[in-house]
Short mmCIF file of C-alpha atoms and ligand atoms in Angstrom, two decimals:
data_model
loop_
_atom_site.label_atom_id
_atom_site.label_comp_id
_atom_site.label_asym_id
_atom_site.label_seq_id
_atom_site.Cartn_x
_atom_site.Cartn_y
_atom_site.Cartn_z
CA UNK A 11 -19.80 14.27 -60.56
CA UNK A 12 -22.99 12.79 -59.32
CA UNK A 13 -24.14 11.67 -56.35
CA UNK A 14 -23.18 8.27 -55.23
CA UNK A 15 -25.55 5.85 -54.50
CA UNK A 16 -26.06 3.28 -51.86
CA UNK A 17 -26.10 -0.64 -52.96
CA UNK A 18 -26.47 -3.10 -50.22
CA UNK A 19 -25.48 -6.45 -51.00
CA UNK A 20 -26.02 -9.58 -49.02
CA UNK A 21 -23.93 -12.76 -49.34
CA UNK A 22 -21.29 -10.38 -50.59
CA UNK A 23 -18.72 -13.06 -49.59
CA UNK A 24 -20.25 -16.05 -51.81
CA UNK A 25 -19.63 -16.75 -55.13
CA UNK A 26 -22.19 -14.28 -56.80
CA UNK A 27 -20.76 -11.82 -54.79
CA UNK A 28 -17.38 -12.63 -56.12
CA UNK A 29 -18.17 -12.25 -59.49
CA UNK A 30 -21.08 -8.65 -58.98
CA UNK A 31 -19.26 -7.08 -56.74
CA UNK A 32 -16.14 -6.31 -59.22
CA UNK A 33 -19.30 -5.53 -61.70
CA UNK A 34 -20.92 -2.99 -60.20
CA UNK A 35 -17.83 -0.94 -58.44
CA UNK A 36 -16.77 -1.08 -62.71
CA UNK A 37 -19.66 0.46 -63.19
CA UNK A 38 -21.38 -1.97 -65.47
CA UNK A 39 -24.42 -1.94 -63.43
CA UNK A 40 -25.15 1.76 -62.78
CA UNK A 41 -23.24 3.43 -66.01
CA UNK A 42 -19.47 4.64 -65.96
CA UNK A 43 -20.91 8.10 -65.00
CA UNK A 44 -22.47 6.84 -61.17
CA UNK A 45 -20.38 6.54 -58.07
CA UNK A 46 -21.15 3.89 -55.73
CA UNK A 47 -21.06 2.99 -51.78
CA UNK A 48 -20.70 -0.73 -52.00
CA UNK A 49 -22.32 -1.74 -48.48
CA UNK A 50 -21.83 -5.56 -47.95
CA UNK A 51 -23.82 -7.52 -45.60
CA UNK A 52 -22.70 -11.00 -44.68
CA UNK A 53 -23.77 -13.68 -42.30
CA UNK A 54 -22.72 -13.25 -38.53
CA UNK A 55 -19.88 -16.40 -39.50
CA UNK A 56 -16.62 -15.55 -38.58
CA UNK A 57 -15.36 -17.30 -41.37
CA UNK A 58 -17.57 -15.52 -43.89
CA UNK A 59 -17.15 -12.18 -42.44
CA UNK A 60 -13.20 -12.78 -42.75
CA UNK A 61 -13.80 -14.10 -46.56
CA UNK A 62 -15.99 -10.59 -46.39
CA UNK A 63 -12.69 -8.69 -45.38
CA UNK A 64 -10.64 -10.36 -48.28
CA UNK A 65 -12.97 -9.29 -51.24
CA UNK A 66 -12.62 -5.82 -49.42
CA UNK A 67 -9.16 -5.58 -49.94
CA UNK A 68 -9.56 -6.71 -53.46
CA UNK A 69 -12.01 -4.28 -54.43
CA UNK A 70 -9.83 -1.71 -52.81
CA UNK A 71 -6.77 -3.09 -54.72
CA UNK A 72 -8.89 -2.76 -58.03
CA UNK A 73 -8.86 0.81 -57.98
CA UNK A 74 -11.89 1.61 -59.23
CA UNK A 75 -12.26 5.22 -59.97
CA UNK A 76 -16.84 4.89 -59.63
CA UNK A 77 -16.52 3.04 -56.08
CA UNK A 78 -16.22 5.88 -53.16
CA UNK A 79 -17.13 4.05 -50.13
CA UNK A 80 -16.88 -0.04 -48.83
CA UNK A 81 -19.40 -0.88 -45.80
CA UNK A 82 -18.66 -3.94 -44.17
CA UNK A 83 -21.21 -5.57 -41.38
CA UNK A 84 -23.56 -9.02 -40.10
CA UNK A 85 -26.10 -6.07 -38.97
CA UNK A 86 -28.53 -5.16 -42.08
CA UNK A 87 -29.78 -2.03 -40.04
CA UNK A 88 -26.16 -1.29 -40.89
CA UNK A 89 -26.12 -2.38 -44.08
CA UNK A 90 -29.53 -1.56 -45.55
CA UNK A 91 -29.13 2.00 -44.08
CA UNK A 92 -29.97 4.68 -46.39
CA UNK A 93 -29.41 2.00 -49.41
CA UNK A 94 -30.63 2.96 -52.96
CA UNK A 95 -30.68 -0.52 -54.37
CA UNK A 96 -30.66 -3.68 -51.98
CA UNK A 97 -29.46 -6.72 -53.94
CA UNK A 98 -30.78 -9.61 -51.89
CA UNK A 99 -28.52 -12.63 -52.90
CA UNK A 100 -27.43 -14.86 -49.42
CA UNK A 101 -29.53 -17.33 -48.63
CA UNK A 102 -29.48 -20.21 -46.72
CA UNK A 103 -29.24 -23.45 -49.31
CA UNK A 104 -30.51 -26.61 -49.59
CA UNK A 105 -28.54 -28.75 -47.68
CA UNK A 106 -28.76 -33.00 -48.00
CA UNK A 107 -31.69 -34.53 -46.95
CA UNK A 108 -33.29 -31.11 -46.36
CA UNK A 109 -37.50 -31.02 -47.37
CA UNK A 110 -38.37 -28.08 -49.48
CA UNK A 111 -40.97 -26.82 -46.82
CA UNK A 112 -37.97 -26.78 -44.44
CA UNK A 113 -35.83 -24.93 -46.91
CA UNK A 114 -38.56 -22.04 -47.27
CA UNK A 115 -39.47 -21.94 -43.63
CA UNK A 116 -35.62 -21.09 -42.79
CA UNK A 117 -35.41 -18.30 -45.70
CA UNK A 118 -38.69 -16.87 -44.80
CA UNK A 119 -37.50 -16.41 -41.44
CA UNK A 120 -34.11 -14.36 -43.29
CA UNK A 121 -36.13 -12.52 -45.51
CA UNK A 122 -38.95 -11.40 -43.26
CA UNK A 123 -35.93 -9.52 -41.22
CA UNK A 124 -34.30 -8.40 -43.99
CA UNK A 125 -37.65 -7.06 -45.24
CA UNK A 126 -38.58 -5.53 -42.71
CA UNK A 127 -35.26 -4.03 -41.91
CA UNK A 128 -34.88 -2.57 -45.10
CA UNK A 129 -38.57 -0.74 -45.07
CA UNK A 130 -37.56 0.60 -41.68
CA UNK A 131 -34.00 2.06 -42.78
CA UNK A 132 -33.36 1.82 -46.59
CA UNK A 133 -33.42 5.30 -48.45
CA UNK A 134 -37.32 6.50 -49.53
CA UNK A 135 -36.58 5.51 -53.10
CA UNK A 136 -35.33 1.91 -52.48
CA UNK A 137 -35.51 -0.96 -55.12
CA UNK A 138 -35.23 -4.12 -54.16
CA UNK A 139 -33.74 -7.21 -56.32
CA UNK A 140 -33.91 -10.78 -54.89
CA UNK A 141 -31.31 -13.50 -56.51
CA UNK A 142 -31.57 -15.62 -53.34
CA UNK A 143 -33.69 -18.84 -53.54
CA UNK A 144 -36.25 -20.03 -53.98
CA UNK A 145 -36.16 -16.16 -55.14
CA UNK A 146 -39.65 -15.40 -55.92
CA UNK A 147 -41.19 -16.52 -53.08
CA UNK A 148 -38.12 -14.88 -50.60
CA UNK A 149 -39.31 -11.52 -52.52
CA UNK A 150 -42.68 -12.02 -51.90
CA UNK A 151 -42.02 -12.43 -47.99
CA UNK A 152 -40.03 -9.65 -48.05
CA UNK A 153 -42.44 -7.20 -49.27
CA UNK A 154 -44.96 -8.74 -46.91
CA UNK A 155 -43.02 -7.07 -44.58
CA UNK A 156 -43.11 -3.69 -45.95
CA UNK A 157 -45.02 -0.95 -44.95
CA UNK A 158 -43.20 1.85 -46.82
CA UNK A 159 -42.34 0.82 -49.93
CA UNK A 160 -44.73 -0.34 -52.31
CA UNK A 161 -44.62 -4.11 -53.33
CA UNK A 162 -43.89 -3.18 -57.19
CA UNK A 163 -40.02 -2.34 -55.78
CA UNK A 164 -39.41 -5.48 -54.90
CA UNK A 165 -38.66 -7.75 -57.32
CA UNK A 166 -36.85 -11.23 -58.33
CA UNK A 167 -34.51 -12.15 -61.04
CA UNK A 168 -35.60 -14.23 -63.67
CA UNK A 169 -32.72 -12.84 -66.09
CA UNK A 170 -30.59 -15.37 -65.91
CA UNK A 171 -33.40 -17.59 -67.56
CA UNK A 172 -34.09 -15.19 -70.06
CA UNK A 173 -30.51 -14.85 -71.26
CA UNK A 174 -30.22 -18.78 -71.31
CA UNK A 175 -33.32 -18.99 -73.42
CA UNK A 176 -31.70 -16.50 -75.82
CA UNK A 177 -28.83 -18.49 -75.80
CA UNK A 178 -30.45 -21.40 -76.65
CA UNK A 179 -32.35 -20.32 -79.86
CA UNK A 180 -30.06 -18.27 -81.05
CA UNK A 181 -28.01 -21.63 -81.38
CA UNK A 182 -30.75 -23.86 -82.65
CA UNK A 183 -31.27 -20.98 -85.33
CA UNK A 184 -27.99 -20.44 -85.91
CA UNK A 185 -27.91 -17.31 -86.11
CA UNK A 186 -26.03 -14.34 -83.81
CA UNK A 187 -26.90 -14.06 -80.29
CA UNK A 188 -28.62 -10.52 -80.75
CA UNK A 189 -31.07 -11.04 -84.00
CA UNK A 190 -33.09 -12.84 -80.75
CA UNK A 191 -35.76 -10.95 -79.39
CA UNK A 192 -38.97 -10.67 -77.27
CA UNK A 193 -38.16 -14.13 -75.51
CA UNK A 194 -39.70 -13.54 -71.58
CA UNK A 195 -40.01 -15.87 -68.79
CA UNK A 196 -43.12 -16.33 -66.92
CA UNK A 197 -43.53 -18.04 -63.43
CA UNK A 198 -40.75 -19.42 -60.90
CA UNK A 199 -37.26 -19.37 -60.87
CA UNK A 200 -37.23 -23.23 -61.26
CA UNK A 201 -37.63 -25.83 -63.62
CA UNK A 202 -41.02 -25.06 -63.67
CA UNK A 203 -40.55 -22.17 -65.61
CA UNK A 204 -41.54 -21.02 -69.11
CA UNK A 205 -39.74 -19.53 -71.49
CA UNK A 206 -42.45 -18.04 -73.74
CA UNK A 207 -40.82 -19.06 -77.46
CA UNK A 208 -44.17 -18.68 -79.18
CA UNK A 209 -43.41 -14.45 -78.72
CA UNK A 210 -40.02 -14.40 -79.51
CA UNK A 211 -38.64 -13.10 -82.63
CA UNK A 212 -35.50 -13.87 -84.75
CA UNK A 213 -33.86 -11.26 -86.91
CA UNK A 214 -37.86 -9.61 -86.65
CA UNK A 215 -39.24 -12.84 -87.71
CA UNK A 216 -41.53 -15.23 -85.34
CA UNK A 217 -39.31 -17.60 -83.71
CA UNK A 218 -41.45 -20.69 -84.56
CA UNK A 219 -41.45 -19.66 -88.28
CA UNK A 220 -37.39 -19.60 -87.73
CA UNK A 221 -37.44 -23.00 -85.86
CA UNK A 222 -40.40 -24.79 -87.21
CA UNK A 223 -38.92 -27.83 -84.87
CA UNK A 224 -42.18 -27.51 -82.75
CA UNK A 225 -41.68 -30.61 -80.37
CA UNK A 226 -38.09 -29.41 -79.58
CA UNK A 227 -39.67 -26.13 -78.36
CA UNK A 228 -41.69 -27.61 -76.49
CA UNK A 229 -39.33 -30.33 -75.21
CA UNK A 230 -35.82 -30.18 -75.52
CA UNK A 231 -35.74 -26.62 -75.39
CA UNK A 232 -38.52 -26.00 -71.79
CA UNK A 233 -36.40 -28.55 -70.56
CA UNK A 234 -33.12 -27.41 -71.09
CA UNK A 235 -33.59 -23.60 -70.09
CA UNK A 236 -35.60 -24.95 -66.98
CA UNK A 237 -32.12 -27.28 -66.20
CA UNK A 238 -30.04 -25.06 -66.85
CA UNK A 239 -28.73 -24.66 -63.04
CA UNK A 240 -28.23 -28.67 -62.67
CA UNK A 241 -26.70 -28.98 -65.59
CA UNK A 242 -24.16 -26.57 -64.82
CA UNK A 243 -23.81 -27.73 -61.16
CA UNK A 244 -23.02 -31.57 -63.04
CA UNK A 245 -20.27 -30.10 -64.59
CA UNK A 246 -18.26 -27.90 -62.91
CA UNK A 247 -19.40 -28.82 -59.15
CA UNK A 248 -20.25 -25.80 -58.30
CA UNK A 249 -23.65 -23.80 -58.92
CA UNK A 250 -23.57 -21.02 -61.74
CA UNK A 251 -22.33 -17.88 -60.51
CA UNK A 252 -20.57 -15.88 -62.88
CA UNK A 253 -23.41 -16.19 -65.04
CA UNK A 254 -25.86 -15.51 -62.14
CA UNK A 255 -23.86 -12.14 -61.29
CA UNK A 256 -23.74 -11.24 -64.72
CA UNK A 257 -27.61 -11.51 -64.89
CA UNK A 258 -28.27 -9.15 -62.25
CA UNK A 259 -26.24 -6.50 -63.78
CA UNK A 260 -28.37 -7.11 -66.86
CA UNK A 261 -31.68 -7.07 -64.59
CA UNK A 262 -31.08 -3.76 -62.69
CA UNK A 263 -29.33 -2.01 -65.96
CA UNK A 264 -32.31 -3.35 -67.81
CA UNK A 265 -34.45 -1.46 -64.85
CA UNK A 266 -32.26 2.05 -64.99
CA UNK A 267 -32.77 2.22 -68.37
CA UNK A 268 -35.78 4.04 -70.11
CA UNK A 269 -37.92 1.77 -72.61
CA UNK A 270 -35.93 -1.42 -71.76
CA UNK A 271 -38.01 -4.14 -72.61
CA UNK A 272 -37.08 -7.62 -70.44
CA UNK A 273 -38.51 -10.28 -68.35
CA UNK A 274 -38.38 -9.50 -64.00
CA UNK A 275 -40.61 -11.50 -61.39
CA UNK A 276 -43.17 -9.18 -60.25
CA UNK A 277 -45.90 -9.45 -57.90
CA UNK A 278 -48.83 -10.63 -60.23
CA UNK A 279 -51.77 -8.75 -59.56
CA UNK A 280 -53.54 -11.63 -61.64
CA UNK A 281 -51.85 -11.20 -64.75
CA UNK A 282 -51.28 -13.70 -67.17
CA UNK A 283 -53.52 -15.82 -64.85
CA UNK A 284 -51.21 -15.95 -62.07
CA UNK A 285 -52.65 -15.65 -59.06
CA UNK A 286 -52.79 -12.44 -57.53
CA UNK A 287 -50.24 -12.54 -54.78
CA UNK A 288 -47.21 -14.04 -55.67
CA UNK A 289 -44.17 -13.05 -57.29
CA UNK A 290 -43.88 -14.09 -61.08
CA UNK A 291 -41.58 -13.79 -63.73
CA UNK A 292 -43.07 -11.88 -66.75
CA UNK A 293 -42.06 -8.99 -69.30
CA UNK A 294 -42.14 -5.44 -68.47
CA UNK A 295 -40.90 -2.11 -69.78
CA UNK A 296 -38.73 0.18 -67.60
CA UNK A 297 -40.83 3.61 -67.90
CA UNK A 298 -38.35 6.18 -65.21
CA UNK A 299 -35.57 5.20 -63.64
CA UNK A 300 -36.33 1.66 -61.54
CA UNK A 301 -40.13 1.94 -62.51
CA UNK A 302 -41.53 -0.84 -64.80
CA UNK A 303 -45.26 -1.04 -66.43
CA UNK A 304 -46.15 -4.80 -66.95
CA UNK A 305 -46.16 -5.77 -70.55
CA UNK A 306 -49.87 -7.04 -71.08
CA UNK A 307 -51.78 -8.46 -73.86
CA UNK A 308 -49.16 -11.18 -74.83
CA UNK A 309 -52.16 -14.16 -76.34
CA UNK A 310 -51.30 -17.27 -74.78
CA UNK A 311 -51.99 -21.14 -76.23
CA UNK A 312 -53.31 -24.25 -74.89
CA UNK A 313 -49.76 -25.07 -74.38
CA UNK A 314 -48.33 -21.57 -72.70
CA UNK A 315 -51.61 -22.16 -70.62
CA UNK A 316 -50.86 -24.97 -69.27
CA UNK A 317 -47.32 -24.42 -68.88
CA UNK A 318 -48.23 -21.02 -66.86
CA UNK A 319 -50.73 -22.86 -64.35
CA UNK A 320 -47.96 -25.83 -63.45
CA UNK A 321 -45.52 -22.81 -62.54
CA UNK A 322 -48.82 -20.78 -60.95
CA UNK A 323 -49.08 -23.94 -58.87
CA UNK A 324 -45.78 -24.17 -57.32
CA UNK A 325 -46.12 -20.58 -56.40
CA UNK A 326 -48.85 -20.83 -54.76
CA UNK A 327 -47.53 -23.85 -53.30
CA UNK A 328 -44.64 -22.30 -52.07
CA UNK A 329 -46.75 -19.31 -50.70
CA UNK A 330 -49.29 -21.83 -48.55
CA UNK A 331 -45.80 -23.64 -47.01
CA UNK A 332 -44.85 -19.93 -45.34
CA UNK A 333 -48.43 -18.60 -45.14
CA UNK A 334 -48.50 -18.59 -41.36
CA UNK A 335 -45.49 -16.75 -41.11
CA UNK A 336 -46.48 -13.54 -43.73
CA UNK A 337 -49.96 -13.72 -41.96
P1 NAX B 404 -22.92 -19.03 -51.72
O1 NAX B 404 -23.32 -20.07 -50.74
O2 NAX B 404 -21.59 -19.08 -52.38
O3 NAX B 404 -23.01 -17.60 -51.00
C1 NAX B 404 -24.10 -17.22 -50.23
C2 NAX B 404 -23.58 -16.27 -49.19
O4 NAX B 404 -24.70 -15.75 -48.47
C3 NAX B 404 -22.66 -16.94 -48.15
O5 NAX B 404 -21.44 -16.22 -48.09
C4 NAX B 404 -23.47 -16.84 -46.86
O6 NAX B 404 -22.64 -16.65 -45.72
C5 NAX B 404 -24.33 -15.61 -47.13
N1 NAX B 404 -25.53 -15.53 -46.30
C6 NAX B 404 -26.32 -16.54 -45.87
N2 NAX B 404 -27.31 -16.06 -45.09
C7 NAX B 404 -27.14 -14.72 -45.06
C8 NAX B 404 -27.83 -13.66 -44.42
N3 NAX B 404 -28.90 -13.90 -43.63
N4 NAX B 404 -27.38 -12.39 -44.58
C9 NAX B 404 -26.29 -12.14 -45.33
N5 NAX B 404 -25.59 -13.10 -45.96
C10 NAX B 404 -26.01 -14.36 -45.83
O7 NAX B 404 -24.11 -18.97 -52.78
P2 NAX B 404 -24.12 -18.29 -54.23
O8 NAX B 404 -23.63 -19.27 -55.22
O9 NAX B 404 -23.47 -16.97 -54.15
O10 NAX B 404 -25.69 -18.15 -54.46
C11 NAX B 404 -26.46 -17.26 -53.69
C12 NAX B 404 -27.94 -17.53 -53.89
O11 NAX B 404 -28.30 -17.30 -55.24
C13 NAX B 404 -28.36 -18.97 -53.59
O12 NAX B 404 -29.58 -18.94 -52.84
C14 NAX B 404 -28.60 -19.55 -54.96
O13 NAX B 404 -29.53 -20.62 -54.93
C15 NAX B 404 -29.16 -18.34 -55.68
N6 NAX B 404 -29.17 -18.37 -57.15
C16 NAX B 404 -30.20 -17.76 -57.77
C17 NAX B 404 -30.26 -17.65 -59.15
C18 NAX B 404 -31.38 -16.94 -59.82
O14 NAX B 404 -31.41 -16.93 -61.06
N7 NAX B 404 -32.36 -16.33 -59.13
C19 NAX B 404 -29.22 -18.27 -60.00
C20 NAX B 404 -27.94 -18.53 -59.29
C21 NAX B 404 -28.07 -18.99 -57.87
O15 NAX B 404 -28.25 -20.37 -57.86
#
């Protein structure tokens, strides 16, 4: 039997956390051969610490043979202590009225604890995934906390974009789900995204000699991956969640996994023309165990250009609003 391993979870009461939680203790995440200490961080709210207490006493009634240990706290030196894998998906959301600088201002000020928490107490071989928005720039401020941990641990999930933009042209193509390939997300976790359809492949071919339909790659298609999240929040009232959870499993299986090939926001280094300090989607390949090399090279178009410098803007954007407090 090996070792478990550590996986703090915050927002473990919300609805991601009622759909990863179940995941991971199953042992889709980490393989049906690795025990796990589920260590669940929630708010300091009595009612979500109760809510906490509940999916507790589910997970216990599950029975899950992989989950040896349940840690339930509000304190993240609690919760982050000793943790192999710190899934960072509470956040405080948007509420009405609220500006965008205001909304990154109060989850900078969450993140740069939790940050900085988790360099001081999280096991020496810590990864980091943020799901919590805006998530790329909450990543970045968390790993402008760290001291300890290099900034290529931390990273943000861009997954669920990538599986909707396989989704999507595996539809249009009409053709099964998995003869899509090589389709990568580059930028922010937000409209502004891009789904990079001009690398994709489908059943080995290009994509765009599959789907010659160039405006509705362009259009339709940007638009429709990049709306994903409202679309779903128009129908069902609620924001995706199951599909949310379910992408995180994908990202940090995608990261245990030798030779995986799959899109993760990373900090940029000035790749792809980002700019050099913020936190981007793009595709990498998992080399060891939660290490990644940054797939390079990929020749971008007048279009992917521009496409890349509107989402490059809001980064940076995003990164001047909570400059003062990283400085
Ligand atoms: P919920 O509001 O259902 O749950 C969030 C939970 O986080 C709540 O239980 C809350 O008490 C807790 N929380 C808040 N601040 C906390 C803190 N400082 N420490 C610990 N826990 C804290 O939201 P849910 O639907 O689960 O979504 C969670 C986050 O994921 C949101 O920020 C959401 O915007 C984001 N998403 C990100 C996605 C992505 O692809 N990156 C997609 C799905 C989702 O929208």
């Amino acid at each position: 039997m090996k070792t478990p391993i550590r996986v703090a979870v915050t927002g473990a009461a919300g609805q991601i956390g009622y759909s990863l939680l179940f995941r991971i203790a199953s042992g889709a995440m980490f393989g049906p051969d690795q025990p796990v200490i589920l260590q669940l961080i929630e708010a300091p709210i009595e009612k979500a610490l109760k809510a906490l207490e509940g999916v507790a006493m589910e997970l216990d009634d599950c029975a899950f043979p992989l989950l040896k240990g349940i840690v339930q706290t509000s304190d993240p030196a609690v919760g982050f202590k000793d943790a192999n894998w710190c899934l960072l998906v509470g956040a405080k959301p948007r509420g009405p009225g609220m500006e965008r600088a205001d909304l990154l201002k109060d989850n900078g000020a969450i993140f740069i604890g939790q940050g900085r928490t988790i360099d001081a107490v999280a096991a020496a071989d810590a990864r980091i995934a943020v799901v919590g928005n805006p998530a790329n720039t909450n990543c970045m401020i968390a790993a402008s906390q760290a001291k300890r941990l290099p900034a290529e641990r931390f990273t943000a999930m861009v997954r669920l974009d990538q599986n909707r933009a396989q989704s999507q042209l595996a539809k249009k193509a009409g053709v099964d789900l998995t003869a899509v390939k090589d389709i990568f997300i580059y930028g922010n976790h937000s409209p502004t995204m891009f789904p990079a359809f001009a690398h994709a492949t489908i059943n080995g071919a290009p994509a765009t000699s599959v789907i010659t339909d160039t405006a509705w790659l362009q259009g339709p298609f940007c638009e429709t991956v990049g709306k994903r999240g409202a679309a779903i929040i128009a129908a069902r009232g609620l924001s995706s969640a199951a599909s949310a959870a379910n992408a995180l499993v994908d990202h940090v299986r995608s990261l245990v996994t030798p030779g995986a090939i799959h899109s993760i926001a990373v900090k940029s280094e000035g790749r792809y023309g980002f700019d050099a300090n913020i936190w981007a989607g793009m595709p990498v390949r998992t080399t060891t165990p939660g290490s990644y090399e940054v797939i390079e090279g990929y020749a971008m178009d007048a279009f992917a250009q521009a496409k890349i410098a509107a989402t490059n803007k809001e980064l940076a954007d995003e990164r001047a609003f909570v400059a003062e407090m990283i400085a």
